[in-house]
């Protein structure tokens, strides 16, 4: 459910290609004037204190730009195109300043990279590139706006007077499962391989992996208690919207990036969501115009049942 | 999967729960290999006794539609044949109910079923 057009993606990749080309051209041009080891890390005073060979430098810097390009091309949205250009401008500007610092000062002693001056120049490049990207954004047709909130309260499931009903569905994110399992696996490996206290970093794997795995698969339930979203593995943590708090339920197509700015438990100004993928979502309107959304298949049945339960709850 | 039970109906609650699973399996809203809700959880949602839910699950197990495993709970049998089997069981139950309405005895119904097998 990705709304970026091929043209938008090309425009997002373009600044990184330009930065890469300029950087490699300058590297080739200044090749003879560069030292055998390039200063790539600097102390607070701007003196080089970390060094990299030229081949490694070219490989790492190219990988950096390509990585950023891939990320932005995959996730770009029209109104964030300027940020892709600004990122490329900043990264490209910084790399070029790095080359320049190595080239000029090699003969005079320690390589100096002035944080104020060189970072400032990179920032200026970023701003100029960002402005260019913003202007280019107008070349791309506007994306379709997400459909109006709760446009269709699809239906009300017919329930007999004393009839009890419950709907539930497990839904998950395979990517999140894989990442969490990897993070968990990293913990014991780090503890075995690394020396103390560096191995403490391995505990990060647990910190990331455990909640990750708990959220990777959730169970969405609609019953007489209302709407409940909880981990499919453990009963807590859970999010519950009681029947009292529900004004109506509907179904909507949700784009994780556009509508919620990412995946997971998302909190926005007027809406909260458990977003594990883009696509069909159960959207609940609560009092005071707030919304709660959860991406889940067969949301239509869930919404219809929730509407029926709320209607009956109101009558009692 | 949607569960619904109506205490006003003449059909026992456990059978109603079993019918929900059969229906969901037949219409594709439940898949082979899918885990059914824990009995306690479902009982709480529907406001019925845990034993009522377990009676429904037991029936489904006798019909070969679910497996009850210690620690894993109730799981719909895996395999592509499960939805068809669910439909067959539903039709058989309908036929049995009809026979009862017509006043057939159990022996007469079984005899009829044996004859249909050819």
mmCIF file of N, CA and C in Angstrom, chain A residues 157-170 219 221-225 230 240 298 301 305, chain B residues 1-7 16 28-31 34-38 41-48:
data_model
loop_
_atom_site.group_PDB
_atom_site.id
_atom_site.type_symbol
_atom_site.label_atom_id
_atom_site.label_comp_id
_atom_site.label_asym_id
_atom_site.label_seq_id
_atom_site.Cartn_x
_atom_site.Cartn_y
_atom_site.Cartn_z
ATOM 1 N N UNK A 157 -23.828 -5.684 12.836
ATOM 2 C CA UNK A 157 -24.097 -7.120 12.811
ATOM 3 C C UNK A 157 -25.409 -7.387 13.542
ATOM 4 N N UNK A 158 -26.373 -8.058 12.892
ATOM 5 C CA UNK A 158 -27.634 -8.299 13.595
ATOM 6 C C UNK A 158 -27.425 -9.281 14.744
ATOM 7 N N UNK A 159 -27.761 -8.851 15.944
ATOM 8 C CA UNK A 159 -27.621 -9.709 17.125
ATOM 9 C C UNK A 159 -29.002 -9.896 17.749
ATOM 10 N N UNK A 160 -29.316 -11.108 18.160
ATOM 11 C CA UNK A 160 -30.563 -11.334 18.889
ATOM 12 C C UNK A 160 -30.437 -10.708 20.284
ATOM 13 N N UNK A 161 -31.569 -10.530 20.954
ATOM 14 C CA UNK A 161 -31.611 -9.768 22.208
ATOM 15 C C UNK A 161 -30.569 -10.246 23.222
ATOM 16 N N UNK A 162 -30.549 -11.544 23.523
ATOM 17 C CA UNK A 162 -29.648 -12.016 24.569
ATOM 18 C C UNK A 162 -28.380 -12.628 24.021
ATOM 19 N N UNK A 163 -28.166 -12.478 22.707
ATOM 20 C CA UNK A 163 -27.060 -13.183 22.070
ATOM 21 C C UNK A 163 -25.712 -12.573 22.455
ATOM 22 N N UNK A 164 -24.747 -13.434 22.776
ATOM 23 C CA UNK A 164 -23.399 -12.970 23.083
ATOM 24 C C UNK A 164 -22.508 -13.276 21.892
ATOM 25 N N UNK A 165 -21.553 -12.405 21.617
ATOM 26 C CA UNK A 165 -20.681 -12.636 20.466
ATOM 27 C C UNK A 165 -19.282 -12.148 20.757
ATOM 28 N N UNK A 166 -18.353 -12.779 20.081
ATOM 29 C CA UNK A 166 -16.960 -12.388 20.236
ATOM 30 C C UNK A 166 -16.256 -12.612 18.911
ATOM 31 N N UNK A 167 -15.456 -11.621 18.536
ATOM 32 C CA UNK A 167 -14.633 -11.751 17.331
ATOM 33 C C UNK A 167 -13.188 -11.570 17.739
ATOM 34 N N UNK A 168 -12.304 -12.428 17.225
ATOM 35 C CA UNK A 168 -10.891 -12.188 17.508
ATOM 36 C C UNK A 168 -10.052 -12.670 16.346
ATOM 37 N N UNK A 169 -8.889 -12.078 16.229
ATOM 38 C CA UNK A 169 -7.998 -12.404 15.119
ATOM 39 C C UNK A 169 -6.570 -12.116 15.555
ATOM 40 N N UNK A 170 -5.680 -13.030 15.216
ATOM 41 C CA UNK A 170 -4.258 -12.777 15.456
ATOM 42 C C UNK A 170 -3.676 -12.146 14.211
ATOM 43 N N UNK A 219 -3.145 -9.998 19.300
ATOM 44 C CA UNK A 219 -4.494 -10.543 19.162
ATOM 45 C C UNK A 219 -5.477 -9.391 19.348
ATOM 46 N N UNK A 221 -9.332 -8.401 19.809
ATOM 47 C CA UNK A 221 -10.577 -9.026 20.249
ATOM 48 C C UNK A 221 -11.682 -7.984 20.388
ATOM 49 N N UNK A 222 -12.864 -8.330 19.901
ATOM 50 C CA UNK A 222 -14.044 -7.500 20.140
ATOM 51 C C UNK A 222 -15.053 -8.363 20.887
ATOM 52 N N UNK A 223 -15.445 -7.952 22.090
ATOM 53 C CA UNK A 223 -16.461 -8.691 22.838
ATOM 54 C C UNK A 223 -17.191 -7.741 23.775
ATOM 55 N N UNK A 224 -17.878 -8.280 24.766
ATOM 56 C CA UNK A 224 -18.696 -7.435 25.622
ATOM 57 C C UNK A 224 -17.881 -6.427 26.426
ATOM 58 N N UNK A 225 -16.533 -6.628 26.476
ATOM 59 C CA UNK A 225 -15.691 -5.674 27.186
ATOM 60 C C UNK A 225 -15.290 -4.499 26.296
ATOM 61 N N UNK A 230 -3.865 -7.040 22.391
ATOM 62 C CA UNK A 230 -2.787 -7.459 23.279
ATOM 63 C C UNK A 230 -1.848 -8.387 22.538
ATOM 64 N N UNK A 240 -7.033 -1.376 25.712
ATOM 65 C CA UNK A 240 -8.451 -1.698 25.660
ATOM 66 C C UNK A 240 -9.279 -0.424 25.506
ATOM 67 N N UNK A 298 -9.935 -8.814 8.033
ATOM 68 C CA UNK A 298 -11.342 -9.047 8.376
ATOM 69 C C UNK A 298 -11.862 -7.982 9.338
ATOM 70 N N UNK A 301 -15.873 -7.391 9.765
ATOM 71 C CA UNK A 301 -16.659 -8.135 10.742
ATOM 72 C C UNK A 301 -16.495 -7.531 12.132
ATOM 73 N N UNK A 305 -19.514 -5.984 14.421
ATOM 74 C CA UNK A 305 -19.838 -6.509 15.751
ATOM 75 C C UNK A 305 -19.707 -5.420 16.813
ATOM 76 N N UNK B 1 -11.991 -14.846 13.972
ATOM 77 C CA UNK B 1 -13.109 -15.772 13.906
ATOM 78 C C UNK B 1 -14.235 -15.241 14.776
ATOM 79 N N UNK B 2 -15.443 -15.355 14.266
ATOM 80 C CA UNK B 2 -16.598 -14.822 14.994
ATOM 81 C C UNK B 2 -17.307 -15.954 15.743
ATOM 82 N N UNK B 3 -17.465 -15.751 17.050
ATOM 83 C CA UNK B 3 -18.242 -16.688 17.864
ATOM 84 C C UNK B 3 -19.516 -15.980 18.272
ATOM 85 N N UNK B 4 -20.656 -16.665 18.177
ATOM 86 C CA UNK B 4 -21.882 -16.086 18.733
ATOM 87 C C UNK B 4 -22.751 -17.173 19.324
ATOM 88 N N UNK B 5 -23.267 -16.918 20.502
ATOM 89 C CA UNK B 5 -24.142 -17.892 21.157
ATOM 90 C C UNK B 5 -25.402 -17.178 21.640
ATOM 91 N N UNK B 6 -26.521 -17.862 21.454
ATOM 92 C CA UNK B 6 -27.803 -17.286 21.870
ATOM 93 C C UNK B 6 -28.450 -18.212 22.896
ATOM 94 N N UNK B 7 -28.457 -17.811 24.162
ATOM 95 C CA UNK B 7 -29.033 -18.673 25.211
ATOM 96 C C UNK B 7 -30.515 -18.964 24.961
ATOM 97 N N UNK B 16 -23.525 -24.678 19.841
ATOM 98 C CA UNK B 16 -23.485 -23.414 19.103
ATOM 99 C C UNK B 16 -22.045 -22.966 18.877
ATOM 100 N N UNK B 28 -13.949 -19.907 5.332
ATOM 101 C CA UNK B 28 -12.589 -19.385 5.146
ATOM 102 C C UNK B 28 -12.173 -18.339 6.162
ATOM 103 N N UNK B 29 -13.037 -17.957 7.101
ATOM 104 C CA UNK B 29 -12.607 -16.951 8.071
ATOM 105 C C UNK B 29 -11.748 -17.570 9.176
ATOM 106 N N UNK B 30 -11.683 -18.896 9.202
ATOM 107 C CA UNK B 30 -10.686 -19.565 10.037
ATOM 108 C C UNK B 30 -9.912 -20.518 9.137
ATOM 109 N N UNK B 31 -8.632 -20.674 9.400
ATOM 110 C CA UNK B 31 -7.803 -21.486 8.510
ATOM 111 C C UNK B 31 -7.307 -22.741 9.209
ATOM 112 N N UNK B 34 -5.025 -22.983 12.476
ATOM 113 C CA UNK B 34 -5.238 -21.816 13.334
ATOM 114 C C UNK B 34 -5.586 -22.258 14.753
ATOM 115 N N UNK B 35 -5.131 -21.472 15.719
ATOM 116 C CA UNK B 35 -5.406 -21.822 17.105
ATOM 117 C C UNK B 35 -6.717 -21.191 17.553
ATOM 118 N N UNK B 36 -7.526 -21.947 18.236
ATOM 119 C CA UNK B 36 -8.771 -21.398 18.772
ATOM 120 C C UNK B 36 -8.464 -20.644 20.061
ATOM 121 N N UNK B 37 -9.322 -19.712 20.440
ATOM 122 C CA UNK B 37 -9.087 -18.986 21.686
ATOM 123 C C UNK B 37 -9.063 -19.951 22.870
ATOM 124 N N UNK B 38 -8.291 -19.602 23.890
ATOM 125 C CA UNK B 38 -8.270 -20.412 25.106
ATOM 126 C C UNK B 38 -9.684 -20.477 25.676
ATOM 127 N N UNK B 41 -10.700 -17.783 28.107
ATOM 128 C CA UNK B 41 -10.842 -16.482 27.468
ATOM 129 C C UNK B 41 -12.186 -16.372 26.742
ATOM 130 N N UNK B 42 -12.501 -17.420 25.980
ATOM 131 C CA UNK B 42 -13.741 -17.408 25.201
ATOM 132 C C UNK B 42 -14.955 -17.394 26.123
ATOM 133 N N UNK B 43 -14.861 -18.193 27.208
ATOM 134 C CA UNK B 43 -15.967 -18.238 28.163
ATOM 135 C C UNK B 43 -16.212 -16.861 28.773
ATOM 136 N N UNK B 44 -15.122 -16.169 29.092
ATOM 137 C CA UNK B 44 -15.243 -14.832 29.680
ATOM 138 C C UNK B 44 -15.880 -13.857 28.681
ATOM 139 N N UNK B 45 -15.445 -13.934 27.412
ATOM 140 C CA UNK B 45 -15.987 -13.043 26.380
ATOM 141 C C UNK B 45 -17.480 -13.239 26.202
ATOM 142 N N UNK B 46 -17.896 -14.518 26.186
ATOM 143 C CA UNK B 46 -19.293 -14.818 25.864
ATOM 144 C C UNK B 46 -20.179 -14.859 27.106
ATOM 145 N N UNK B 47 -19.546 -14.798 28.270
ATOM 146 C CA UNK B 47 -20.320 -14.874 29.495
ATOM 147 C C UNK B 47 -20.942 -16.239 29.714
ATOM 148 N N UNK B 48 -20.219 -17.295 29.335
ATOM 149 C CA UNK B 48 -20.708 -18.658 29.574
ATOM 150 C C UNK B 48 -19.692 -19.404 30.441
#
